[in-house]
Structure formats: C-alpha cells, structure tokens
Amino acid sequence: MKHSSIIESIGNTPLVQIREIGQEISQVKSGRVRIFGKVEFMNPGGSVKDRPALRMIQEAIKSGQLTKDKMILDSTSGNTGVAYAMIGAALGYQSELVMPPNVSLQRKKLIEVCGAKITYSSAFEGSDGAIRLAKKLLAESPEKYFMPDQYNNPMNPQAHYDSTGVEIWRDTDQQVTHFIAGIGTGGTVMGTGRRLKDYNRQVQVIAVEPDDSLHGLEGLKHMATSIVPGIYHEKELDEKISLPTEPAYHMSERLAKEEGLIVGHSSGAAMVAAFQVAQRIKEGVIVALFPDHGSRYFMD
Ligand SMILES: Cc1ncc(COP(=O)(O)O)c(C=O)c1O
C-alpha cells in the first residue's frame, strides 16, 4: 500500500475475533454469541486517538484556526498527545502537551521523539488538573496556540462517526448487536455509537468506566467525580458498566497470553464488559474497542 503521508494510514484497523476467552460461556462456545476486538493499536501513532486528533487538526487548518505560526496545545493523558505530536510532525506543526507527571514513560518518550513539548500539571489533580492548566496557558497567550480541546470539540466524536462506526458495520457484515468502549473524552463511544444506531437502532451502545475516582485505568474517567466532557451525552448510551481496576489488568494479560493481543488496560476493561454482556445474551455479535498497545504500560 502506497501513501503520500503517514497520516493516510490512520483508520481501517483490524476487527479480530476473540477465540479462546469466553469459551466457558455456552452461547460463545456454540457460536451463537461472537466477540470481536477492534484493534486500534494498529494506527500509526499506536492508539485510537489518531482518528480524532487528525480530524480536529484538519478541520482547524480548513477553517483557518490553525496556521503555521501557531502551536497545537491540549491537555492529554498521553495517547492524544502522541497522536498530536506524530500528526503535527507529519504536517509541519509544533505541539505542546499538558499532562500529569504520572503518565507512562513510554508515552512521554514517544511525544518527545516527535519534537513536541511536554508541560506538567499537578500530580494530585489528575487529568482535570491538566485541562485547567491548558486553558490557563491558552488564556495567557491566545495568539500563540490553537487548542483542539478534545473534551468539547464535536470533531472528536465526528471522526468516529465517519470512520470507526462505518468500519465496524462493514467488518461485521452488518451483524453487530453490542458496541462497548471505555470513556475518556467519550468521543469513541459517542461517535461510533451514533453511527451504529443510525444503521440500526437496536445496536446496544455500552460505555465502560472505572468504578472509583482512584483507579489504575489510564485514559478512562470516573464520570461522577470528573469534569463531564461537553461531547459526552450519557442519555445516548444504553448502558454504562463500572469496573474495578484489577479484573481489567488481569483481562489485558489474558488477551496477550490467550489471544496474542498485546493491548493496554482500558482494552482489558472493555473485554471484561464484553465478557459480562456475552454471559447474559442468547445470541449476538459484540464488538469491544481496544484503544492501545500493551507496550505503553511496561515499566522500566
Ligand atoms: C488508553 C485509552 N483508553 C481509552 C480512551 C478513551 O477514549 P475516548 O477519549 O474516545 O473516550 C483513551 C482516551 O484518552 C485512552 O487513552
């Protein structure tokens, strides 16, 4: 496949059937329920966030909000930062990313290697502290920055409406019955869910969140104790499943060991939810979205 830029390889990620995990459930064993993972680490920046980052940047260039004399500024728990840094480098824009210091080393290195700047927010204020600091930087020097603001930019869910949802519908041969994704900004679950419901109102859209404000599921938000993103509309969801950290970690290990899918902890969380849904339905096609690669979580 030939591309004129790496950004053309964003999207069209594989949909992979989960073959071993879930075999203890009779409807899975018999094939009446099938579970698939949408493997987003196959994007060139290594995560699902390449999709919204590209769309928000492209729209801003089109509308004139992002010009060559401005930097891309945003708050990010890591994966969006890698996406901005990679896409910015490919298109010739500088990026400055605001994040708490506890973000994994891998992600910080990936951002720096693309030439982007990292500004640290308070370790005690989590992703909300990063949002506040990015807003303050923008207010102080509006002429210097373009802030995509992934939590409030409608192009974030729109990217998924126009790509992720279309791909899942196509690759399940229009058979998908349940779509499951974690909530960070809510862009993935909202945009993909909306597209799938436009195809078929019966598709169940299920969000996954940590069950407590203190959790280890990087990239995911506990909604009750977080700033609710402007793009997140809970009433559009059919269900929200709250999970503790430990089973999600365990499930991401199982995905690597039993399926060869080396995915991150939020993928483990989506798979735990998929397992729960598989247990309670008689038949269906469940798609769980796996946001990133497991190597992003290796400690050194
Ligand atoms: C590892 C990980 N999982 C899940 C998500 C959630 O994606 P979204 O922001 O589309 O809700 C993110 C987003 O930041 C993430 O980094």
PDB file of C-alpha atoms and ligand atoms in Angstrom:
ATOM      1  CA  MET A   1       0.000   0.000   0.000  1.00  0.00           C
ATOM      2  CA  LYS A   2       1.372   3.385  -1.008  1.00  0.00           C
ATOM      3  CA  HIS A   3       0.735   6.610   0.965  1.00  0.00           C
ATOM      4  CA  SER A   4       1.851  10.165   0.343  1.00  0.00           C
ATOM      5  CA  SER A   5       1.971  10.746   4.143  1.00  0.00           C
ATOM      6  CA  ILE A   6       1.794   8.542   7.237  1.00  0.00           C
ATOM      7  CA  ILE A   7      -1.500  10.223   8.186  1.00  0.00           C
ATOM      8  CA  GLU A   8      -3.192   8.394   5.316  1.00  0.00           C
ATOM      9  CA  SER A   9      -2.660   5.125   7.205  1.00  0.00           C
ATOM     10  CA  ILE A  10      -4.900   6.233  10.095  1.00  0.00           C
ATOM     11  CA  GLY A  11      -8.059   4.113  10.473  1.00  0.00           C
ATOM     12  CA  ASN A  12      -9.185   0.888   8.823  1.00  0.00           C
ATOM     13  CA  THR A  13      -7.871  -1.112  11.765  1.00  0.00           C
ATOM     14  CA  PRO A  14      -8.495  -4.866  12.003  1.00  0.00           C
ATOM     15  CA  LEU A  15     -11.518  -6.390  13.696  1.00  0.00           C
ATOM     16  CA  VAL A  16     -10.198  -9.544  15.367  1.00  0.00           C
ATOM     17  CA  GLN A  17     -12.341 -12.383  16.715  1.00  0.00           C
ATOM     18  CA  ILE A  18     -11.721 -13.407  20.307  1.00  0.00           C
ATOM     19  CA  ARG A  19     -11.380 -17.183  20.073  1.00  0.00           C
ATOM     20  CA  GLU A  20     -10.312 -18.526  23.479  1.00  0.00           C
ATOM     21  CA  ILE A  21     -11.556 -16.116  26.131  1.00  0.00           C
ATOM     22  CA  GLY A  22     -15.266 -16.695  26.690  1.00  0.00           C
ATOM     23  CA  GLN A  23     -15.293 -20.363  25.623  1.00  0.00           C
ATOM     24  CA  GLU A  24     -16.545 -21.165  29.137  1.00  0.00           C
ATOM     25  CA  ILE A  25     -19.789 -19.386  28.201  1.00  0.00           C
ATOM     26  CA  SER A  26     -22.060 -21.877  26.400  1.00  0.00           C
ATOM     27  CA  GLN A  27     -23.509 -19.367  23.916  1.00  0.00           C
ATOM     28  CA  VAL A  28     -19.958 -18.341  22.929  1.00  0.00           C
ATOM     29  CA  LYS A  29     -18.811 -21.939  22.613  1.00  0.00           C
ATOM     30  CA  SER A  30     -21.759 -22.744  20.370  1.00  0.00           C
ATOM     31  CA  GLY A  31     -21.057 -19.674  18.195  1.00  0.00           C
ATOM     32  CA  ARG A  32     -24.407 -18.000  18.955  1.00  0.00           C
ATOM     33  CA  VAL A  33     -22.501 -15.153  20.608  1.00  0.00           C
ATOM     34  CA  ARG A  34     -19.316 -13.891  18.969  1.00  0.00           C
ATOM     35  CA  ILE A  35     -16.913 -11.352  20.444  1.00  0.00           C
ATOM     36  CA  PHE A  36     -14.578  -9.167  18.385  1.00  0.00           C
ATOM     37  CA  GLY A  37     -11.890  -6.659  19.340  1.00  0.00           C
ATOM     38  CA  LYS A  38     -11.389  -3.508  17.260  1.00  0.00           C
ATOM     39  CA  VAL A  39      -7.602  -3.321  17.386  1.00  0.00           C
ATOM     40  CA  GLU A  40      -6.752   0.372  17.467  1.00  0.00           C
ATOM     41  CA  PHE A  41      -3.051  -0.016  18.238  1.00  0.00           C
ATOM     42  CA  MET A  42      -2.673  -0.661  14.506  1.00  0.00           C
ATOM     43  CA  ASN A  43      -2.993   3.092  13.907  1.00  0.00           C
ATOM     44  CA  PRO A  44       0.414   4.681  13.126  1.00  0.00           C
ATOM     45  CA  GLY A  45       0.519   6.637  16.425  1.00  0.00           C
ATOM     46  CA  GLY A  46      -0.367   3.404  18.234  1.00  0.00           C
ATOM     47  CA  SER A  47      -3.822   4.298  19.512  1.00  0.00           C
ATOM     48  CA  VAL A  48      -7.448   5.126  18.730  1.00  0.00           C
ATOM     49  CA  LYS A  49      -6.654   8.802  19.337  1.00  0.00           C
ATOM     50  CA  ASP A  50      -5.025   9.191  15.902  1.00  0.00           C
ATOM     51  CA  ARG A  51      -8.531   9.373  14.463  1.00  0.00           C
ATOM     52  CA  PRO A  52      -9.932  12.363  16.409  1.00  0.00           C
ATOM     53  CA  ALA A  53      -6.562  14.162  16.539  1.00  0.00           C
ATOM     54  CA  LEU A  54      -6.289  14.085  12.743  1.00  0.00           C
ATOM     55  CA  ARG A  55      -9.862  15.221  12.238  1.00  0.00           C
ATOM     56  CA  MET A  56      -9.624  18.112  14.734  1.00  0.00           C
ATOM     57  CA  ILE A  57      -6.347  19.322  13.176  1.00  0.00           C
ATOM     58  CA  GLN A  58      -7.617  19.019   9.597  1.00  0.00           C
ATOM     59  CA  GLU A  59     -10.790  20.971  10.417  1.00  0.00           C
ATOM     60  CA  ALA A  60      -8.789  23.691  12.182  1.00  0.00           C
ATOM     61  CA  ILE A  61      -6.468  24.068   9.162  1.00  0.00           C
ATOM     62  CA  LYS A  62      -9.504  24.235   6.874  1.00  0.00           C
ATOM     63  CA  SER A  63     -11.250  26.877   8.999  1.00  0.00           C
ATOM     64  CA  GLY A  64      -8.070  28.963   9.440  1.00  0.00           C
ATOM     65  CA  GLN A  65      -7.907  28.466  13.227  1.00  0.00           C
ATOM     66  CA  LEU A  66      -4.590  26.620  12.914  1.00  0.00           C
ATOM     67  CA  THR A  67      -1.894  28.444  10.970  1.00  0.00           C
ATOM     68  CA  LYS A  68       1.831  27.714  10.666  1.00  0.00           C
ATOM     69  CA  ASP A  69       2.725  30.362  13.281  1.00  0.00           C
ATOM     70  CA  LYS A  70       0.650  28.593  15.974  1.00  0.00           C
ATOM     71  CA  MET A  71       1.316  25.585  18.181  1.00  0.00           C
ATOM     72  CA  ILE A  72      -1.153  22.797  18.844  1.00  0.00           C
ATOM     73  CA  LEU A  73      -1.914  22.932  22.600  1.00  0.00           C
ATOM     74  CA  ASP A  74      -4.036  20.437  24.527  1.00  0.00           C
ATOM     75  CA  SER A  75      -4.378  18.505  27.746  1.00  0.00           C
ATOM     76  CA  THR A  76      -3.958  14.788  27.310  1.00  0.00           C
ATOM     77  CA  SER A  77      -3.480  11.631  29.338  1.00  0.00           C
ATOM     78  CA  GLY A  78      -0.937  10.536  26.759  1.00  0.00           C
ATOM     79  CA  ASN A  79      -2.340   8.834  23.700  1.00  0.00           C
ATOM     80  CA  THR A  80      -3.853  12.008  22.226  1.00  0.00           C
ATOM     81  CA  GLY A  81      -0.538  13.702  22.869  1.00  0.00           C
ATOM     82  CA  VAL A  82       1.304  11.054  20.859  1.00  0.00           C
ATOM     83  CA  ALA A  83      -1.258  11.491  18.082  1.00  0.00           C
ATOM     84  CA  TYR A  84      -0.895  15.313  18.025  1.00  0.00           C
ATOM     85  CA  ALA A  85       2.901  15.059  18.108  1.00  0.00           C
ATOM     86  CA  MET A  86       3.011  12.485  15.283  1.00  0.00           C
ATOM     87  CA  ILE A  87       0.408  14.224  13.082  1.00  0.00           C
ATOM     88  CA  GLY A  88       1.903  17.656  13.867  1.00  0.00           C
ATOM     89  CA  ALA A  89       5.335  16.401  12.765  1.00  0.00           C
ATOM     90  CA  ALA A  90       3.872  14.923   9.570  1.00  0.00           C
ATOM     91  CA  LEU A  91       2.062  18.171   8.697  1.00  0.00           C
ATOM     92  CA  GLY A  92       4.711  20.624   9.938  1.00  0.00           C
ATOM     93  CA  TYR A  93       3.156  21.952  13.180  1.00  0.00           C
ATOM     94  CA  GLN A  94       4.698  22.176  16.672  1.00  0.00           C
ATOM     95  CA  SER A  95       2.748  20.743  19.637  1.00  0.00           C
ATOM     96  CA  GLU A  96       2.699  21.459  23.389  1.00  0.00           C
ATOM     97  CA  LEU A  97       1.010  18.850  25.563  1.00  0.00           C
ATOM     98  CA  VAL A  98      -0.130  19.375  29.154  1.00  0.00           C
ATOM     99  CA  MET A  99      -0.323  16.229  31.286  1.00  0.00           C
ATOM    100  CA  PRO A 100       0.063  14.973  34.851  1.00  0.00           C
ATOM    101  CA  PRO A 101       3.554  13.584  35.578  1.00  0.00           C
ATOM    102  CA  ASN A 102       2.273  10.070  36.319  1.00  0.00           C
ATOM    103  CA  VAL A 103       1.600   9.340  32.626  1.00  0.00           C
ATOM    104  CA  SER A 104       3.601   6.299  31.458  1.00  0.00           C
ATOM    105  CA  LEU A 105       7.221   6.895  30.455  1.00  0.00           C
ATOM    106  CA  GLN A 106       6.678   5.243  27.073  1.00  0.00           C
ATOM    107  CA  ARG A 107       4.119   7.838  26.072  1.00  0.00           C
ATOM    108  CA  LYS A 108       6.223  10.784  27.255  1.00  0.00           C
ATOM    109  CA  LYS A 109       9.171   9.475  25.194  1.00  0.00           C
ATOM    110  CA  LEU A 110       7.006   8.980  22.118  1.00  0.00           C
ATOM    111  CA  ILE A 111       5.795  12.578  22.366  1.00  0.00           C
ATOM    112  CA  GLU A 112       9.313  13.949  22.798  1.00  0.00           C
ATOM    113  CA  VAL A 113      10.757  11.917  19.931  1.00  0.00           C
ATOM    114  CA  CYS A 114       8.305  13.658  17.567  1.00  0.00           C
ATOM    115  CA  GLY A 115       9.709  17.001  18.763  1.00  0.00           C
ATOM    116  CA  ALA A 116       6.717  18.076  20.875  1.00  0.00           C
ATOM    117  CA  LYS A 117       6.949  19.885  24.229  1.00  0.00           C
ATOM    118  CA  ILE A 118       5.503  18.443  27.459  1.00  0.00           C
ATOM    119  CA  THR A 119       4.275  20.745  30.251  1.00  0.00           C
ATOM    120  CA  TYR A 120       3.423  19.010  33.521  1.00  0.00           C
ATOM    121  CA  SER A 121       0.321  19.752  35.576  1.00  0.00           C
ATOM    122  CA  SER A 122      -0.130  18.828  39.259  1.00  0.00           C
ATOM    123  CA  ALA A 123       0.285  15.140  40.091  1.00  0.00           C
ATOM    124  CA  PHE A 124      -2.578  15.477  42.589  1.00  0.00           C
ATOM    125  CA  GLU A 125      -5.190  16.846  40.189  1.00  0.00           C
ATOM    126  CA  GLY A 126      -5.204  14.075  37.522  1.00  0.00           C
ATOM    127  CA  SER A 127      -6.494  14.774  34.033  1.00  0.00           C
ATOM    128  CA  ASP A 128      -8.754  17.594  35.286  1.00  0.00           C
ATOM    129  CA  GLY A 129      -5.682  19.488  36.514  1.00  0.00           C
ATOM    130  CA  ALA A 130      -4.181  19.149  33.009  1.00  0.00           C
ATOM    131  CA  ILE A 131      -7.381  20.541  31.456  1.00  0.00           C
ATOM    132  CA  ARG A 132      -7.287  23.561  33.786  1.00  0.00           C
ATOM    133  CA  LEU A 133      -3.603  24.308  33.122  1.00  0.00           C
ATOM    134  CA  ALA A 134      -4.005  24.045  29.318  1.00  0.00           C
ATOM    135  CA  LYS A 135      -6.928  26.513  29.482  1.00  0.00           C
ATOM    136  CA  LYS A 136      -4.830  28.903  31.568  1.00  0.00           C
ATOM    137  CA  LEU A 137      -1.922  28.762  29.068  1.00  0.00           C
ATOM    138  CA  LEU A 138      -4.307  29.494  26.206  1.00  0.00           C
ATOM    139  CA  ALA A 139      -5.928  32.404  28.072  1.00  0.00           C
ATOM    140  CA  GLU A 140      -2.486  33.907  28.759  1.00  0.00           C
ATOM    141  CA  SER A 141      -1.246  33.669  25.115  1.00  0.00           C
ATOM    142  CA  PRO A 142      -4.175  33.155  22.713  1.00  0.00           C
ATOM    143  CA  GLU A 143      -2.078  34.314  19.740  1.00  0.00           C
ATOM    144  CA  LYS A 144       0.468  31.538  20.323  1.00  0.00           C
ATOM    145  CA  TYR A 145      -1.786  28.498  20.357  1.00  0.00           C
ATOM    146  CA  PHE A 146      -4.561  26.550  18.716  1.00  0.00           C
ATOM    147  CA  MET A 147      -6.305  24.322  21.257  1.00  0.00           C
ATOM    148  CA  PRO A 148      -8.327  21.461  19.722  1.00  0.00           C
ATOM    149  CA  ASP A 149      -9.948  20.857  23.157  1.00  0.00           C
ATOM    150  CA  GLN A 150     -10.725  17.190  22.630  1.00  0.00           C
ATOM    151  CA  TYR A 151     -13.246  17.185  25.502  1.00  0.00           C
ATOM    152  CA  ASN A 152     -15.508  19.707  23.797  1.00  0.00           C
ATOM    153  CA  ASN A 153     -14.660  19.525  20.088  1.00  0.00           C
ATOM    154  CA  PRO A 154     -17.516  17.944  18.069  1.00  0.00           C
ATOM    155  CA  MET A 155     -14.922  16.763  15.524  1.00  0.00           C
ATOM    156  CA  ASN A 156     -13.693  14.234  18.124  1.00  0.00           C
ATOM    157  CA  PRO A 157     -16.893  12.104  18.026  1.00  0.00           C
ATOM    158  CA  GLN A 158     -17.365  13.033  14.360  1.00  0.00           C
ATOM    159  CA  ALA A 159     -14.090  11.275  13.477  1.00  0.00           C
ATOM    160  CA  HIS A 160     -15.531   8.065  14.927  1.00  0.00           C
ATOM    161  CA  TYR A 161     -18.911   8.635  13.300  1.00  0.00           C
ATOM    162  CA  ASP A 162     -17.197   8.856   9.916  1.00  0.00           C
ATOM    163  CA  SER A 163     -14.659   6.060  10.368  1.00  0.00           C
ATOM    164  CA  THR A 164     -14.803   3.688  13.374  1.00  0.00           C
ATOM    165  CA  GLY A 165     -18.569   3.157  13.164  1.00  0.00           C
ATOM    166  CA  VAL A 166     -18.505   2.630   9.400  1.00  0.00           C
ATOM    167  CA  GLU A 167     -15.665   0.091   9.667  1.00  0.00           C
ATOM    168  CA  ILE A 168     -17.387  -1.928  12.424  1.00  0.00           C
ATOM    169  CA  TRP A 169     -20.641  -2.071  10.485  1.00  0.00           C
ATOM    170  CA  ARG A 170     -18.799  -3.157   7.333  1.00  0.00           C
ATOM    171  CA  ASP A 171     -16.492  -5.687   9.017  1.00  0.00           C
ATOM    172  CA  THR A 172     -19.265  -7.405  10.999  1.00  0.00           C
ATOM    173  CA  ASP A 173     -21.306  -7.731   7.774  1.00  0.00           C
ATOM    174  CA  GLN A 174     -23.962  -5.500   9.405  1.00  0.00           C
ATOM    175  CA  GLN A 175     -24.315  -8.052  12.236  1.00  0.00           C
ATOM    176  CA  VAL A 176     -23.017  -6.053  15.236  1.00  0.00           C
ATOM    177  CA  THR A 177     -25.508  -6.075  18.133  1.00  0.00           C
ATOM    178  CA  HIS A 178     -23.419  -4.585  21.003  1.00  0.00           C
ATOM    179  CA  PHE A 179     -20.668  -1.978  20.921  1.00  0.00           C
ATOM    180  CA  ILE A 180     -18.506  -1.493  24.010  1.00  0.00           C
ATOM    181  CA  ALA A 181     -15.915   1.239  24.629  1.00  0.00           C
ATOM    182  CA  GLY A 182     -14.306   2.973  27.595  1.00  0.00           C
ATOM    183  CA  ILE A 183     -14.972   6.629  28.397  1.00  0.00           C
ATOM    184  CA  GLY A 184     -12.061   9.052  28.322  1.00  0.00           C
ATOM    185  CA  THR A 185     -13.372  12.086  26.474  1.00  0.00           C
ATOM    186  CA  GLY A 186     -16.347   9.972  25.379  1.00  0.00           C
ATOM    187  CA  GLY A 187     -15.509  10.610  21.706  1.00  0.00           C
ATOM    188  CA  THR A 188     -15.186   6.941  20.769  1.00  0.00           C
ATOM    189  CA  VAL A 189     -18.359   5.670  22.427  1.00  0.00           C
ATOM    190  CA  MET A 190     -20.464   8.678  21.366  1.00  0.00           C
ATOM    191  CA  GLY A 191     -19.395   8.934  17.705  1.00  0.00           C
ATOM    192  CA  THR A 192     -19.176   5.213  16.973  1.00  0.00           C
ATOM    193  CA  GLY A 193     -22.391   4.549  18.893  1.00  0.00           C
ATOM    194  CA  ARG A 194     -24.253   7.249  16.980  1.00  0.00           C
ATOM    195  CA  ARG A 195     -23.186   5.833  13.609  1.00  0.00           C
ATOM    196  CA  LEU A 196     -24.108   2.268  14.567  1.00  0.00           C
ATOM    197  CA  LYS A 197     -27.513   3.416  15.826  1.00  0.00           C
ATOM    198  CA  ASP A 198     -28.074   5.287  12.567  1.00  0.00           C
ATOM    199  CA  TYR A 199     -27.518   1.985  10.777  1.00  0.00           C
ATOM    200  CA  ASN A 200     -29.655   0.014  13.240  1.00  0.00           C
ATOM    201  CA  ARG A 201     -31.482   1.485  16.271  1.00  0.00           C
ATOM    202  CA  GLN A 202     -31.297  -1.913  18.006  1.00  0.00           C
ATOM    203  CA  VAL A 203     -27.498  -1.856  18.406  1.00  0.00           C
ATOM    204  CA  GLN A 204     -26.720  -1.553  22.131  1.00  0.00           C
ATOM    205  CA  VAL A 205     -24.100   1.077  22.938  1.00  0.00           C
ATOM    206  CA  ILE A 206     -22.326   0.371  26.207  1.00  0.00           C
ATOM    207  CA  ALA A 207     -19.751   2.594  27.919  1.00  0.00           C
ATOM    208  CA  VAL A 208     -17.171   1.379  30.428  1.00  0.00           C
ATOM    209  CA  GLU A 209     -15.777   3.455  33.281  1.00  0.00           C
ATOM    210  CA  PRO A 210     -13.670   2.846  36.406  1.00  0.00           C
ATOM    211  CA  ASP A 211     -15.834   2.226  39.488  1.00  0.00           C
ATOM    212  CA  ASP A 212     -13.935   4.718  41.631  1.00  0.00           C
ATOM    213  CA  SER A 213     -12.182   8.068  41.297  1.00  0.00           C
ATOM    214  CA  LEU A 214      -8.938   6.454  42.452  1.00  0.00           C
ATOM    215  CA  HIS A 215      -8.199   3.863  39.789  1.00  0.00           C
ATOM    216  CA  GLY A 216      -5.412   2.484  37.607  1.00  0.00           C
ATOM    217  CA  LEU A 217      -7.173   2.557  34.247  1.00  0.00           C
ATOM    218  CA  GLU A 218      -5.139   5.143  32.381  1.00  0.00           C
ATOM    219  CA  GLY A 219      -7.153   7.004  29.755  1.00  0.00           C
ATOM    220  CA  LEU A 220     -10.521   6.318  31.406  1.00  0.00           C
ATOM    221  CA  LYS A 221     -12.635   8.661  33.534  1.00  0.00           C
ATOM    222  CA  HIS A 222     -14.881   8.004  36.533  1.00  0.00           C
ATOM    223  CA  MET A 223     -17.720  10.262  35.427  1.00  0.00           C
ATOM    224  CA  ALA A 224     -19.319  11.041  38.807  1.00  0.00           C
ATOM    225  CA  THR A 225     -16.114  12.643  40.106  1.00  0.00           C
ATOM    226  CA  SER A 226     -14.775  14.182  36.858  1.00  0.00           C
ATOM    227  CA  ILE A 227     -15.397  17.291  34.791  1.00  0.00           C
ATOM    228  CA  VAL A 228     -18.014  15.895  32.388  1.00  0.00           C
ATOM    229  CA  PRO A 229     -16.773  16.418  28.781  1.00  0.00           C
ATOM    230  CA  GLY A 230     -19.024  18.635  26.627  1.00  0.00           C
ATOM    231  CA  ILE A 231     -19.136  15.946  23.929  1.00  0.00           C
ATOM    232  CA  TYR A 232     -20.351  13.270  26.375  1.00  0.00           C
ATOM    233  CA  HIS A 233     -24.125  12.735  26.490  1.00  0.00           C
ATOM    234  CA  GLU A 234     -24.971   9.876  28.802  1.00  0.00           C
ATOM    235  CA  LYS A 235     -28.604   9.742  27.678  1.00  0.00           C
ATOM    236  CA  GLU A 236     -27.480   8.423  24.273  1.00  0.00           C
ATOM    237  CA  LEU A 237     -25.996   5.317  25.904  1.00  0.00           C
ATOM    238  CA  ASP A 238     -27.959   2.146  26.505  1.00  0.00           C
ATOM    239  CA  GLU A 239     -25.813   1.208  29.479  1.00  0.00           C
ATOM    240  CA  LYS A 240     -22.750   2.117  31.492  1.00  0.00           C
ATOM    241  CA  ILE A 241     -20.674  -0.604  33.163  1.00  0.00           C
ATOM    242  CA  SER A 242     -18.424   0.380  36.098  1.00  0.00           C
ATOM    243  CA  LEU A 243     -15.408  -1.824  36.757  1.00  0.00           C
ATOM    244  CA  PRO A 244     -12.615  -2.126  39.307  1.00  0.00           C
ATOM    245  CA  THR A 245      -9.012  -1.897  38.094  1.00  0.00           C
ATOM    246  CA  GLU A 246      -7.784  -5.405  38.946  1.00  0.00           C
ATOM    247  CA  PRO A 247     -10.031  -7.530  36.667  1.00  0.00           C
ATOM    248  CA  ALA A 248      -9.225  -5.176  33.768  1.00  0.00           C
ATOM    249  CA  TYR A 249      -5.471  -5.648  34.332  1.00  0.00           C
ATOM    250  CA  HIS A 250      -5.959  -9.394  34.560  1.00  0.00           C
ATOM    251  CA  MET A 251      -8.027  -9.436  31.364  1.00  0.00           C
ATOM    252  CA  SER A 252      -5.394  -7.480  29.404  1.00  0.00           C
ATOM    253  CA  GLU A 253      -2.876 -10.159  30.462  1.00  0.00           C
ATOM    254  CA  ARG A 254      -5.257 -12.876  29.310  1.00  0.00           C
ATOM    255  CA  LEU A 255      -5.732 -11.148  25.952  1.00  0.00           C
ATOM    256  CA  ALA A 256      -1.954 -11.273  25.414  1.00  0.00           C
ATOM    257  CA  LYS A 257      -1.466 -14.834  26.677  1.00  0.00           C
ATOM    258  CA  GLU A 258      -4.541 -16.471  25.188  1.00  0.00           C
ATOM    259  CA  GLU A 259      -5.212 -14.438  22.053  1.00  0.00           C
ATOM    260  CA  GLY A 260      -1.818 -12.893  21.224  1.00  0.00           C
ATOM    261  CA  LEU A 261      -3.402  -9.462  21.544  1.00  0.00           C
ATOM    262  CA  ILE A 262      -0.927  -7.214  23.374  1.00  0.00           C
ATOM    263  CA  VAL A 263      -3.300  -4.471  24.498  1.00  0.00           C
ATOM    264  CA  GLY A 264      -3.476  -1.851  27.255  1.00  0.00           C
ATOM    265  CA  HIS A 265      -5.539  -1.854  30.437  1.00  0.00           C
ATOM    266  CA  SER A 266      -8.511   0.046  29.038  1.00  0.00           C
ATOM    267  CA  SER A 267      -8.773  -2.702  26.402  1.00  0.00           C
ATOM    268  CA  GLY A 268      -8.862  -5.206  29.271  1.00  0.00           C
ATOM    269  CA  ALA A 269     -11.717  -3.182  30.796  1.00  0.00           C
ATOM    270  CA  ALA A 270     -13.685  -3.243  27.518  1.00  0.00           C
ATOM    271  CA  MET A 271     -13.126  -7.006  27.286  1.00  0.00           C
ATOM    272  CA  VAL A 272     -14.328  -7.608  30.879  1.00  0.00           C
ATOM    273  CA  ALA A 273     -17.528  -5.754  29.947  1.00  0.00           C
ATOM    274  CA  ALA A 274     -17.821  -7.783  26.715  1.00  0.00           C
ATOM    275  CA  PHE A 275     -17.496 -10.973  28.770  1.00  0.00           C
ATOM    276  CA  GLN A 276     -20.290  -9.811  31.110  1.00  0.00           C
ATOM    277  CA  VAL A 277     -22.577  -8.989  28.181  1.00  0.00           C
ATOM    278  CA  ALA A 278     -21.801 -12.348  26.498  1.00  0.00           C
ATOM    279  CA  GLN A 279     -22.947 -14.136  29.653  1.00  0.00           C
ATOM    280  CA  ARG A 280     -26.376 -12.527  29.654  1.00  0.00           C
ATOM    281  CA  ILE A 281     -27.406 -12.568  25.979  1.00  0.00           C
ATOM    282  CA  LYS A 282     -28.618 -15.570  23.968  1.00  0.00           C
ATOM    283  CA  GLU A 283     -27.102 -14.523  20.657  1.00  0.00           C
ATOM    284  CA  GLY A 284     -25.303 -11.573  19.136  1.00  0.00           C
ATOM    285  CA  VAL A 285     -22.119 -10.005  17.846  1.00  0.00           C
ATOM    286  CA  ILE A 286     -20.234  -7.986  20.452  1.00  0.00           C
ATOM    287  CA  VAL A 287     -17.536  -5.525  19.432  1.00  0.00           C
ATOM    288  CA  ALA A 288     -15.190  -4.243  22.158  1.00  0.00           C
ATOM    289  CA  LEU A 289     -12.867  -1.404  21.253  1.00  0.00           C
ATOM    290  CA  PHE A 290      -9.207  -1.910  22.227  1.00  0.00           C
ATOM    291  CA  PRO A 291      -7.669   1.610  22.360  1.00  0.00           C
ATOM    292  CA  ASP A 292      -3.925   0.971  22.508  1.00  0.00           C
ATOM    293  CA  HIS A 293      -0.937  -1.391  22.734  1.00  0.00           C
ATOM    294  CA  GLY A 294       0.208  -3.138  25.908  1.00  0.00           C
ATOM    295  CA  SER A 295       3.800  -1.942  25.486  1.00  0.00           C
ATOM    296  CA  ARG A 296       2.650   1.553  26.510  1.00  0.00           C
ATOM    297  CA  TYR A 297       2.232   0.197  30.050  1.00  0.00           C
ATOM    298  CA  PHE A 298       5.573  -1.563  30.525  1.00  0.00           C
ATOM    299  CA  MET A 299       7.549  -0.017  33.364  1.00  0.00           C
ATOM    300  CA  ASP A 300      11.321   0.176  33.269  1.00  0.00           C
TER     301      ASP A 300
HETATM  302  C1  LIG B   1      -5.860   4.215  26.823  1.00  0.00           C
HETATM  303  C2  LIG B   1      -7.141   4.896  26.497  1.00  0.00           C
HETATM  304  N1  LIG B   1      -8.270   4.202  26.551  1.00  0.00           N
HETATM  305  C3  LIG B   1      -9.455   4.770  26.280  1.00  0.00           C
HETATM  306  C4  LIG B   1      -9.586   6.091  25.961  1.00  0.00           C
HETATM  307  C5  LIG B   1     -10.953   6.663  25.761  1.00  0.00           C
HETATM  308  O1  LIG B   1     -11.222   7.190  24.512  1.00  0.00           O
HETATM  309  P1  LIG B   1     -12.195   8.431  24.319  1.00  0.00           P
HETATM  310  O2  LIG B   1     -11.418   9.667  24.658  1.00  0.00           O
HETATM  311  O3  LIG B   1     -12.571   8.406  22.884  1.00  0.00           O
HETATM  312  O4  LIG B   1     -13.357   8.280  25.233  1.00  0.00           O
HETATM  313  C6  LIG B   1      -8.438   6.846  25.897  1.00  0.00           C
HETATM  314  C7  LIG B   1      -8.541   8.264  25.580  1.00  0.00           C
HETATM  315  O5  LIG B   1      -7.929   9.133  26.097  1.00  0.00           O
HETATM  316  C8  LIG B   1      -7.182   6.250  26.165  1.00  0.00           C
HETATM  317  O6  LIG B   1      -6.032   6.964  26.140  1.00  0.00           O
END
